[in-house]
PDB file of C-alpha atoms in Angstrom:
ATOM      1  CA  UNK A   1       0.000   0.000   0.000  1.00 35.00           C
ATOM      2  CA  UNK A   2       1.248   3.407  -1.092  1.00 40.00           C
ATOM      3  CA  UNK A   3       0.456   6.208   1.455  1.00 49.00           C
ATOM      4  CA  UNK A   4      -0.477   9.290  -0.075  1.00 47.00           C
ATOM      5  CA  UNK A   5      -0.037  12.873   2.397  1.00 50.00           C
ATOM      6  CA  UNK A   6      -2.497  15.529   2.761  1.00 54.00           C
ATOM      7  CA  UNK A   7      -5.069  12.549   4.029  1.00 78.00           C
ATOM      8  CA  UNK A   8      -4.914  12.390   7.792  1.00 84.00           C
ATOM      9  CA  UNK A   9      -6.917  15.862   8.403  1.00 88.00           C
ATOM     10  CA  UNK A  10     -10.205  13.393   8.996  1.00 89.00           C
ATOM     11  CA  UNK A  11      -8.720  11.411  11.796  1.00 91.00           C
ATOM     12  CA  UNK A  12      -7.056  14.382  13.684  1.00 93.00           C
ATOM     13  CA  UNK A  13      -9.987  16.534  13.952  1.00 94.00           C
ATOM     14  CA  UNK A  14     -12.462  14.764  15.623  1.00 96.00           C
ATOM     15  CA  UNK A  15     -10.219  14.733  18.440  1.00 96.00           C
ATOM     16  CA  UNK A  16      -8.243  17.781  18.378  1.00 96.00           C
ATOM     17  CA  UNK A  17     -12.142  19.213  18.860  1.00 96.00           C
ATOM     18  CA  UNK A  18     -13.060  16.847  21.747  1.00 97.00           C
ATOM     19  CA  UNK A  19     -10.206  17.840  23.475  1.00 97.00           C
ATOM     20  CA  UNK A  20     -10.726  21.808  22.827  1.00 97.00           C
ATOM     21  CA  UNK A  21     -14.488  21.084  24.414  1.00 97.00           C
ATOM     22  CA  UNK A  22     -13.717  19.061  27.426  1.00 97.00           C
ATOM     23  CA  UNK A  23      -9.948  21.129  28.333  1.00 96.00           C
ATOM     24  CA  UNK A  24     -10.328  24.627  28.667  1.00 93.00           C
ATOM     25  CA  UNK A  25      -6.476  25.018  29.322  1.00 92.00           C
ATOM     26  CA  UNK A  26      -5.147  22.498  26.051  1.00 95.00           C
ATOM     27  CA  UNK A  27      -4.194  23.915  23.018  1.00 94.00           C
ATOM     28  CA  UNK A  28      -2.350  22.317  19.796  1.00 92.00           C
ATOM     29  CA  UNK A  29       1.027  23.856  20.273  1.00 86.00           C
ATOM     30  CA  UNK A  30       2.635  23.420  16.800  1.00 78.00           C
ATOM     31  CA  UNK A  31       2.556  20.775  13.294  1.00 72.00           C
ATOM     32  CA  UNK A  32      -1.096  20.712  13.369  1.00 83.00           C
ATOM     33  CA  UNK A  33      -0.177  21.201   9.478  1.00 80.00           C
ATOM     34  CA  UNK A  34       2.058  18.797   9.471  1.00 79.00           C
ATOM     35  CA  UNK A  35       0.147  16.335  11.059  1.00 81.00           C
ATOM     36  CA  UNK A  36      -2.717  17.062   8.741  1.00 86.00           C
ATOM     37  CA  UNK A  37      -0.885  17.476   5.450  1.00 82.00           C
ATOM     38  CA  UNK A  38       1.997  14.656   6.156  1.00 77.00           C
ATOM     39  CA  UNK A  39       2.987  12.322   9.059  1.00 78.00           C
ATOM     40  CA  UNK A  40       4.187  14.793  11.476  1.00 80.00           C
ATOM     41  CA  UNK A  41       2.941  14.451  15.308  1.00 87.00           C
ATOM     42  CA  UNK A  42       0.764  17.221  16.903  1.00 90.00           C
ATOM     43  CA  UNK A  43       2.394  19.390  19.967  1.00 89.00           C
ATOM     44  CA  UNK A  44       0.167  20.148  22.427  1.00 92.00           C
ATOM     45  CA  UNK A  45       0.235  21.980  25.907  1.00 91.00           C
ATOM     46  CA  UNK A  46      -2.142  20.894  29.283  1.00 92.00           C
ATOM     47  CA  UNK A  47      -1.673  21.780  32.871  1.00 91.00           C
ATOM     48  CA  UNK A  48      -0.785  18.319  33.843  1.00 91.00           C
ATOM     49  CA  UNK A  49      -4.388  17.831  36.036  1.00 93.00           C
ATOM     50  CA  UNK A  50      -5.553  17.143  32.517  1.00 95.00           C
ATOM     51  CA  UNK A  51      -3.353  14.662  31.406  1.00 95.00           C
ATOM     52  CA  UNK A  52      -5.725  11.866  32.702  1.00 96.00           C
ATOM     53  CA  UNK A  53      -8.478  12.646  30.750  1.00 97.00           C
ATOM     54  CA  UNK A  54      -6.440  13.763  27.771  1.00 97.00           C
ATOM     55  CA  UNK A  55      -5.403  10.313  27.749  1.00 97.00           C
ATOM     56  CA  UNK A  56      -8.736   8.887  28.030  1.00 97.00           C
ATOM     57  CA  UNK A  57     -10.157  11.039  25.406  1.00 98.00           C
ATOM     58  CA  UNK A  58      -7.147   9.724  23.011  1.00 97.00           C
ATOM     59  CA  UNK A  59      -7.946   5.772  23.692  1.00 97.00           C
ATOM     60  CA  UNK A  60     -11.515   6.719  23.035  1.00 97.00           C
ATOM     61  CA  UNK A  61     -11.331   8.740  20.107  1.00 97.00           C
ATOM     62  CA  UNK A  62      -8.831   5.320  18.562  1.00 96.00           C
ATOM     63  CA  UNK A  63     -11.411   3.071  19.404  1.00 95.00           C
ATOM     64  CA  UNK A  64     -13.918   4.997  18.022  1.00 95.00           C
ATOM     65  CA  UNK A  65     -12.101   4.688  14.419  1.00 94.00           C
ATOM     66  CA  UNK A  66     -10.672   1.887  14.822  1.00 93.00           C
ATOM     67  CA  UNK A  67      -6.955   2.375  15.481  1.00 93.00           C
ATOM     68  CA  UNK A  68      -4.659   0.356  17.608  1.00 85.00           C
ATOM     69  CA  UNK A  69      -3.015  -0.281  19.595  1.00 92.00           C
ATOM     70  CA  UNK A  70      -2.425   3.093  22.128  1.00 94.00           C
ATOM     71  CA  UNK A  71       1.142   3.913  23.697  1.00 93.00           C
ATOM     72  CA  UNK A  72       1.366   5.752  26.370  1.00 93.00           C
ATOM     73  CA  UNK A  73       4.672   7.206  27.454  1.00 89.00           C
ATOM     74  CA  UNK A  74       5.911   9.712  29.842  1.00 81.00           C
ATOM     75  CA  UNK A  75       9.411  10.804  30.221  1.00 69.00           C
ATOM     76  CA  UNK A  76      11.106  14.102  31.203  1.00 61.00           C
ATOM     77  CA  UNK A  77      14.181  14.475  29.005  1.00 56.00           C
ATOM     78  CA  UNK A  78      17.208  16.276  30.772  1.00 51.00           C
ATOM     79  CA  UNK A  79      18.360  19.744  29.482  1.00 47.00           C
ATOM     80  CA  UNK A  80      21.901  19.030  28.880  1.00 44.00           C
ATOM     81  CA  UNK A  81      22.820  22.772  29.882  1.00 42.00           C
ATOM     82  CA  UNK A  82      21.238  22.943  32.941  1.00 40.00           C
ATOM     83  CA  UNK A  83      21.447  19.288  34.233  1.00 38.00           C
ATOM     84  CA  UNK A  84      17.681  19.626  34.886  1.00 37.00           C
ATOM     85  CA  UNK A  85      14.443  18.324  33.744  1.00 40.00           C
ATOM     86  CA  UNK A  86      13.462  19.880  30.478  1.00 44.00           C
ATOM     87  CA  UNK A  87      10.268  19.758  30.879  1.00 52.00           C
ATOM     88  CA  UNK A  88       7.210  16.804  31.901  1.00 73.00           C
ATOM     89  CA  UNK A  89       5.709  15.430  29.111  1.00 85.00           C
ATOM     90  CA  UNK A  90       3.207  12.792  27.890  1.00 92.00           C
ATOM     91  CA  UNK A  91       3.270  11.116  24.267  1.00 94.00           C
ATOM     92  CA  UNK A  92       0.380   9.242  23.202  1.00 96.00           C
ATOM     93  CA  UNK A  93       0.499   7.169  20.154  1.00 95.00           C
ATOM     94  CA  UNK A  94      -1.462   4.635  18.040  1.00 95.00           C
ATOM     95  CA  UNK A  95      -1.735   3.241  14.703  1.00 90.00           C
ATOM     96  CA  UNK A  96      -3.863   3.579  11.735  1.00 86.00           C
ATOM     97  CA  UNK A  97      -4.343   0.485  10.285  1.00 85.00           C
ATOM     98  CA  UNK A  98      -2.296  -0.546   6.743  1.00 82.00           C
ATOM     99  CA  UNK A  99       0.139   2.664   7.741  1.00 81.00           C
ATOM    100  CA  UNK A 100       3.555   2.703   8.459  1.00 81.00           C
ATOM    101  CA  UNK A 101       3.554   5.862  10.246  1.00 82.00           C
ATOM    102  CA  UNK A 102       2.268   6.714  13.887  1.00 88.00           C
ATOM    103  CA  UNK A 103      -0.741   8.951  14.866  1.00 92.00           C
ATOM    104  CA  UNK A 104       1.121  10.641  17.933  1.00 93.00           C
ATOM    105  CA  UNK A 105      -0.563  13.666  20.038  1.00 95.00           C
ATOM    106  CA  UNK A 106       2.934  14.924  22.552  1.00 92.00           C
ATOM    107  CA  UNK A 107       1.143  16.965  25.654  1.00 93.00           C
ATOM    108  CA  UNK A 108       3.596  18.991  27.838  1.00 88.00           C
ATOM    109  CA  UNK A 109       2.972  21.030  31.170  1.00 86.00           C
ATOM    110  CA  UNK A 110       6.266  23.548  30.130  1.00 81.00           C
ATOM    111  CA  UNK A 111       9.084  23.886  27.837  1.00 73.00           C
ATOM    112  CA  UNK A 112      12.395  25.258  28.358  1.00 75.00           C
ATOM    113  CA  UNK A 113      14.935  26.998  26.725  1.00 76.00           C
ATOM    114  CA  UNK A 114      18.432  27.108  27.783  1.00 78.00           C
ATOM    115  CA  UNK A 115      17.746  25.758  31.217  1.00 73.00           C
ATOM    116  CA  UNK A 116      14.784  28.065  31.807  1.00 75.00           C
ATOM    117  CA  UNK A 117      11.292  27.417  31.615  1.00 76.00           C
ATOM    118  CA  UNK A 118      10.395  29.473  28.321  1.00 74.00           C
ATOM    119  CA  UNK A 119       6.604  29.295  29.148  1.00 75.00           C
ATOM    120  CA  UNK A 120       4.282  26.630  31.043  1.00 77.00           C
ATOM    121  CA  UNK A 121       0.263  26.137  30.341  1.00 76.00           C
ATOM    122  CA  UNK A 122      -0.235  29.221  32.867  1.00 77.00           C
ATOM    123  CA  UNK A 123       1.740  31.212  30.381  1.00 78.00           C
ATOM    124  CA  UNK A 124      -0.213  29.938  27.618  1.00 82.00           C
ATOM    125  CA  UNK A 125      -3.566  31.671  28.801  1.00 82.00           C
ATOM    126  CA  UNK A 126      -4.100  34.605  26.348  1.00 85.00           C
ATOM    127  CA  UNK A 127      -2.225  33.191  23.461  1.00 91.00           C
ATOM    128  CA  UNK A 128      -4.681  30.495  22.128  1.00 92.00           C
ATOM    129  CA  UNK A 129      -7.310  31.304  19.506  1.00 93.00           C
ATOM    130  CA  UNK A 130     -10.068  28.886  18.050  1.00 94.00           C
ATOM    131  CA  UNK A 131      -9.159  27.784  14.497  1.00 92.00           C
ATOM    132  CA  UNK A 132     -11.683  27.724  12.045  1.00 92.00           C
ATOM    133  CA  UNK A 133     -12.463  24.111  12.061  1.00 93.00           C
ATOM    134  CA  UNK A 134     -13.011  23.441  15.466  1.00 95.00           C
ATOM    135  CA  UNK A 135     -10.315  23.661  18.074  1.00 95.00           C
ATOM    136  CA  UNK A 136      -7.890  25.435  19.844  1.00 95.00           C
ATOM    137  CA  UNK A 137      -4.603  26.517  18.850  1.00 93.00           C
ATOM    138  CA  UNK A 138      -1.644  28.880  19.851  1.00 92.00           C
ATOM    139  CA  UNK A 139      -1.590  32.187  17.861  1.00 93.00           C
ATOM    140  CA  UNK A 140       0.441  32.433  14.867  1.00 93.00           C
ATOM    141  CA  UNK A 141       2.613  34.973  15.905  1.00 95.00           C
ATOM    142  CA  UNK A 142       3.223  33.312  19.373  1.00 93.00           C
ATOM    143  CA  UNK A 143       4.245  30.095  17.477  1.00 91.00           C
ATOM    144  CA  UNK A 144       6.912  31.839  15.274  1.00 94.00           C
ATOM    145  CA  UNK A 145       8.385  33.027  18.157  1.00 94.00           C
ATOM    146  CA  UNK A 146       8.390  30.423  20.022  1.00 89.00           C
ATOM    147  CA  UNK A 147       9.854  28.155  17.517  1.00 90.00           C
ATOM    148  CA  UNK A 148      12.842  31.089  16.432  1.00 94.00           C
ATOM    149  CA  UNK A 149      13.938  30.556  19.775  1.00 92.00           C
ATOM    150  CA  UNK A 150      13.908  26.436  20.553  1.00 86.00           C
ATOM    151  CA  UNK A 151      14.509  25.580  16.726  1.00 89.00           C
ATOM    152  CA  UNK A 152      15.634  28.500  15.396  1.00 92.00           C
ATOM    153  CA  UNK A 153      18.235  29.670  17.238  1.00 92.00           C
ATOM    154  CA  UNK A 154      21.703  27.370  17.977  1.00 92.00           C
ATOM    155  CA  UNK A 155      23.698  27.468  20.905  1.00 91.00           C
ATOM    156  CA  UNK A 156      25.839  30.710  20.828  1.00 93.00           C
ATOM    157  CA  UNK A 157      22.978  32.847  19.413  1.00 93.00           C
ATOM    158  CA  UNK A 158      23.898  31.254  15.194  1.00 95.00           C
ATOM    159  CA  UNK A 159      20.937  31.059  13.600  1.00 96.00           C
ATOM    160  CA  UNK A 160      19.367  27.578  12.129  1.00 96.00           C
ATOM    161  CA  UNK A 161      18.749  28.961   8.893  1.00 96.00           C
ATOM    162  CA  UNK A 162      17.102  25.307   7.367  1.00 96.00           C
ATOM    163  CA  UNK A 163      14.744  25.134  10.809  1.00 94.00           C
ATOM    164  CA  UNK A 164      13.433  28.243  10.516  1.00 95.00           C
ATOM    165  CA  UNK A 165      12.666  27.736   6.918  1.00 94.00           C
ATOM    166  CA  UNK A 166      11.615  24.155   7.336  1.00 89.00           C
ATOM    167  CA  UNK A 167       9.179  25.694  10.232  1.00 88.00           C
ATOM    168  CA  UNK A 168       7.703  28.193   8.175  1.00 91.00           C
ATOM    169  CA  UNK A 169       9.011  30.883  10.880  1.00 95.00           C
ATOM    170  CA  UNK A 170       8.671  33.579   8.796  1.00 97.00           C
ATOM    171  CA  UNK A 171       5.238  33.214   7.575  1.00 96.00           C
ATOM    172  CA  UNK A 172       3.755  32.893  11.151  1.00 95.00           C
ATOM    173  CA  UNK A 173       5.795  36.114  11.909  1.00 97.00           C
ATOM    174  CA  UNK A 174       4.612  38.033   9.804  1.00 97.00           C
ATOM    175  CA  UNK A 175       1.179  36.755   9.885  1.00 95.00           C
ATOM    176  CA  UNK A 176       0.351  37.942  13.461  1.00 96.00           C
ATOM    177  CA  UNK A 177       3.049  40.881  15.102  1.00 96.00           C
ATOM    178  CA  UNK A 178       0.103  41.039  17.781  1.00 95.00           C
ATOM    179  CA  UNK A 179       1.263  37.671  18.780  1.00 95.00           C
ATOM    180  CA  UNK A 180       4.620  38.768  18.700  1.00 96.00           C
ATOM    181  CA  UNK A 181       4.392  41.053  20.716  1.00 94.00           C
ATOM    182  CA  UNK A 182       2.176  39.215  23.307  1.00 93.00           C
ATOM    183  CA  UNK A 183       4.989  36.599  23.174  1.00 92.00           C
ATOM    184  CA  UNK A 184       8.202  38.364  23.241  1.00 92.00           C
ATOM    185  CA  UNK A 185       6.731  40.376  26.513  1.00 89.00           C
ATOM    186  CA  UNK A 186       6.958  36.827  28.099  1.00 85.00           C
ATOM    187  CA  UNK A 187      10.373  36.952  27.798  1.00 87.00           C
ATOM    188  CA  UNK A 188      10.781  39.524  30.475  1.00 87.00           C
ATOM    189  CA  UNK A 189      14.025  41.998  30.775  1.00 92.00           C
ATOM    190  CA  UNK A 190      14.895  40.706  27.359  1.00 92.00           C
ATOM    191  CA  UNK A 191      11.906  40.516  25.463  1.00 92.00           C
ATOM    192  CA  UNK A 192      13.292  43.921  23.774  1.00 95.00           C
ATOM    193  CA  UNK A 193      16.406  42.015  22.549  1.00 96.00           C
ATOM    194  CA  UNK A 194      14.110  39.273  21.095  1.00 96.00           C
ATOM    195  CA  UNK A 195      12.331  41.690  19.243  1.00 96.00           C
ATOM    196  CA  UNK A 196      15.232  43.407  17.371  1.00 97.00           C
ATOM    197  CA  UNK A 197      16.316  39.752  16.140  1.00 97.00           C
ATOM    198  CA  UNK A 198      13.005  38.875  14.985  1.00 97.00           C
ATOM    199  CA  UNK A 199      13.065  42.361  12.960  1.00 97.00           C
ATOM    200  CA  UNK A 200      16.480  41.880  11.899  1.00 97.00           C
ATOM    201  CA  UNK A 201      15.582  38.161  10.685  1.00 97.00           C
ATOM    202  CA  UNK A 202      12.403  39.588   9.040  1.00 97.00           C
ATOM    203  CA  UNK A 203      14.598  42.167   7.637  1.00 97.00           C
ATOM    204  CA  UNK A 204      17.249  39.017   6.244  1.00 97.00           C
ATOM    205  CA  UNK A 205      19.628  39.395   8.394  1.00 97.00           C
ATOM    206  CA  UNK A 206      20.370  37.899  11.827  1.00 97.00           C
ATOM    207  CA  UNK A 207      20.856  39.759  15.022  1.00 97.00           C
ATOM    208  CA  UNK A 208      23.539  37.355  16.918  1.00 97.00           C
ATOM    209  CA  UNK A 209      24.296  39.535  19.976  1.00 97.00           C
ATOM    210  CA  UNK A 210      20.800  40.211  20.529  1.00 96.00           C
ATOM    211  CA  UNK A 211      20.088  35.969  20.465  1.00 95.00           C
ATOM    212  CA  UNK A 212      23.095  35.982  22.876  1.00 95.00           C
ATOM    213  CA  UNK A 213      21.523  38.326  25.160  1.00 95.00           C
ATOM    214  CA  UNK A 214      18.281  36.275  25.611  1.00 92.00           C
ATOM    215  CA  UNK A 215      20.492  33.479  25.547  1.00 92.00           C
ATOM    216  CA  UNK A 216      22.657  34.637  28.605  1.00 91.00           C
ATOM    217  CA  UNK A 217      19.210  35.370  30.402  1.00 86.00           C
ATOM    218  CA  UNK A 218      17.831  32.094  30.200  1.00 85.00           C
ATOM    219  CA  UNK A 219      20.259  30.369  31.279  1.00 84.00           C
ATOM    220  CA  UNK A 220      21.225  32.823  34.708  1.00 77.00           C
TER     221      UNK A 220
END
C-alpha cells in the first residue's frame, strides 16, 4: 500500500475538537499542518491535572475509528545545559491500520529553553485562539516566536537557517506581530532584545548579539 499525504486531516480533527471542548487550558502547540498534510505528530500543551483525561479522550477517540493499539509514554528528558528536567511530558500514540507511520498527540505542562522554563500552560492563557475548524490553537505569531527561539536559534545565538525555513518561521511572523508582541513580553528583561532579532531576521539578516543576550538570560 502506497500512502499518499495531505489525508490524515479526517482522523485528527475529531479529536483535536473533543479535546478543545472538554480542556479549557489544552491547546495544539505546533505541526497541526504537518500532522494534517503529512505524518508529522501534533504538539500540544495541558496543565498536567488534565493529562488523565487527555489520555482517556485519546484511547476513546482510537477506538472509536478503529486504530490500535495506544502507547502511552511519559518521560522528562534532561536539558543538557542545565542538568535539569526539560520539561514533563506525555506522548500518546497509536496506529492507523495498513500505515507505516504513527498517529502521535505529545502533551507537555512547560518547555524550556536554555535551562529556563520558556513558558508553562499558565503562560499559555491569552495566546490560544479557536481555528476555524473546530479547536484550539496557539496564535500564529506566538508560534513563530516560540519556535525562532527552541529551533531557530543554535547554541551561541547562530541562527538555524534550514529550521526556521523548514518551520515556516517567517510566515507565522509576519502573519500575526500582535502575537509577537504578546509573546516576546513573556520573555521579560529581554523581550526587547528578542524583538530586534526577529526584525532583523524579518529584515534578512540575523541579530547574533541580541540571540546571545536572551540566551545569557535564560540560562542565569
Amino acid at each position: 500500500m502506497t500512502e499518499g499525504r495531505g489525508d490524515r486531516a479526517h482522523l485528527w480533527l475529531p479529536l483535536l475538537q473533543r479535546l478543545s471542548e472538554r480542556f479549557p487550558h489544552w491547546g495544539a502547540r505546533k505541526n497541526v499542518r504537518s500532522a494534517f498534510e503529512g505524518f508529522g505528530d501534533v504538539d500540544s500543551f495541558a496543565p498536567r491535572v488534565d493529562w488523565p483525561g487527555i489520555q482517556h479522550e485519546f484511547v476513546e477517540w482510537a477506538g472509536d475509528l478503529g486504530l490500535g493499539p495506544v502507547l502511552v509514554c511519559r518521560h522528562e528528558p534532561p536539558d543538557l545545559l542545565a542538568g535539569v528536567s526539560a520539561g514533563s511530558q506525555m506522548h500518546l500514540l497509536t496506529v492507523q491500520p495498513g500505515s507505516h507511520h504513527l498517529l502521535q498527540l505529545d502533551v507537555k505542562d512547560r518547555t524550556t529553553f536554555r535551562g529556563s522554563t520558556l513558558l508553562d500552560a499558565e503562560a499559555m492563557r491569552g495566546l490560544w485562539i479557536p481555528d476555524e475548524r473546530g479547536f484550539r490553537r496557539v496564535r500564529p505569531g506566538a508560534e513563530g516566536v516560540f519556535t525562532f527561539c527552541t529551533n531557530g536559534s543554535r547554541r551561541g545565538g547562530r541562527e538555524d537557517a534550514a529550521a526556521l525555513e523548514a518551520k515556516g518561521v517567517r510566515g507565522l511572523l509576519e502573519s500575526d506581530p500582535e502575537g509577537v508582541r504578546l509573546a516576546t513580553v513573556r520573555f521579560g528583561p529581554v523581550g526587547g532584545a528578542l524583538e530586534r532579532a526577529i526584525r532583523t531576521y524579518l529584515a534578512g539578516g540575523w541579530d547574533r548579539q541580541a540571540m546571545l543576550t536572551v540566551e545569557a538570560w535564560s540560562t542565569a
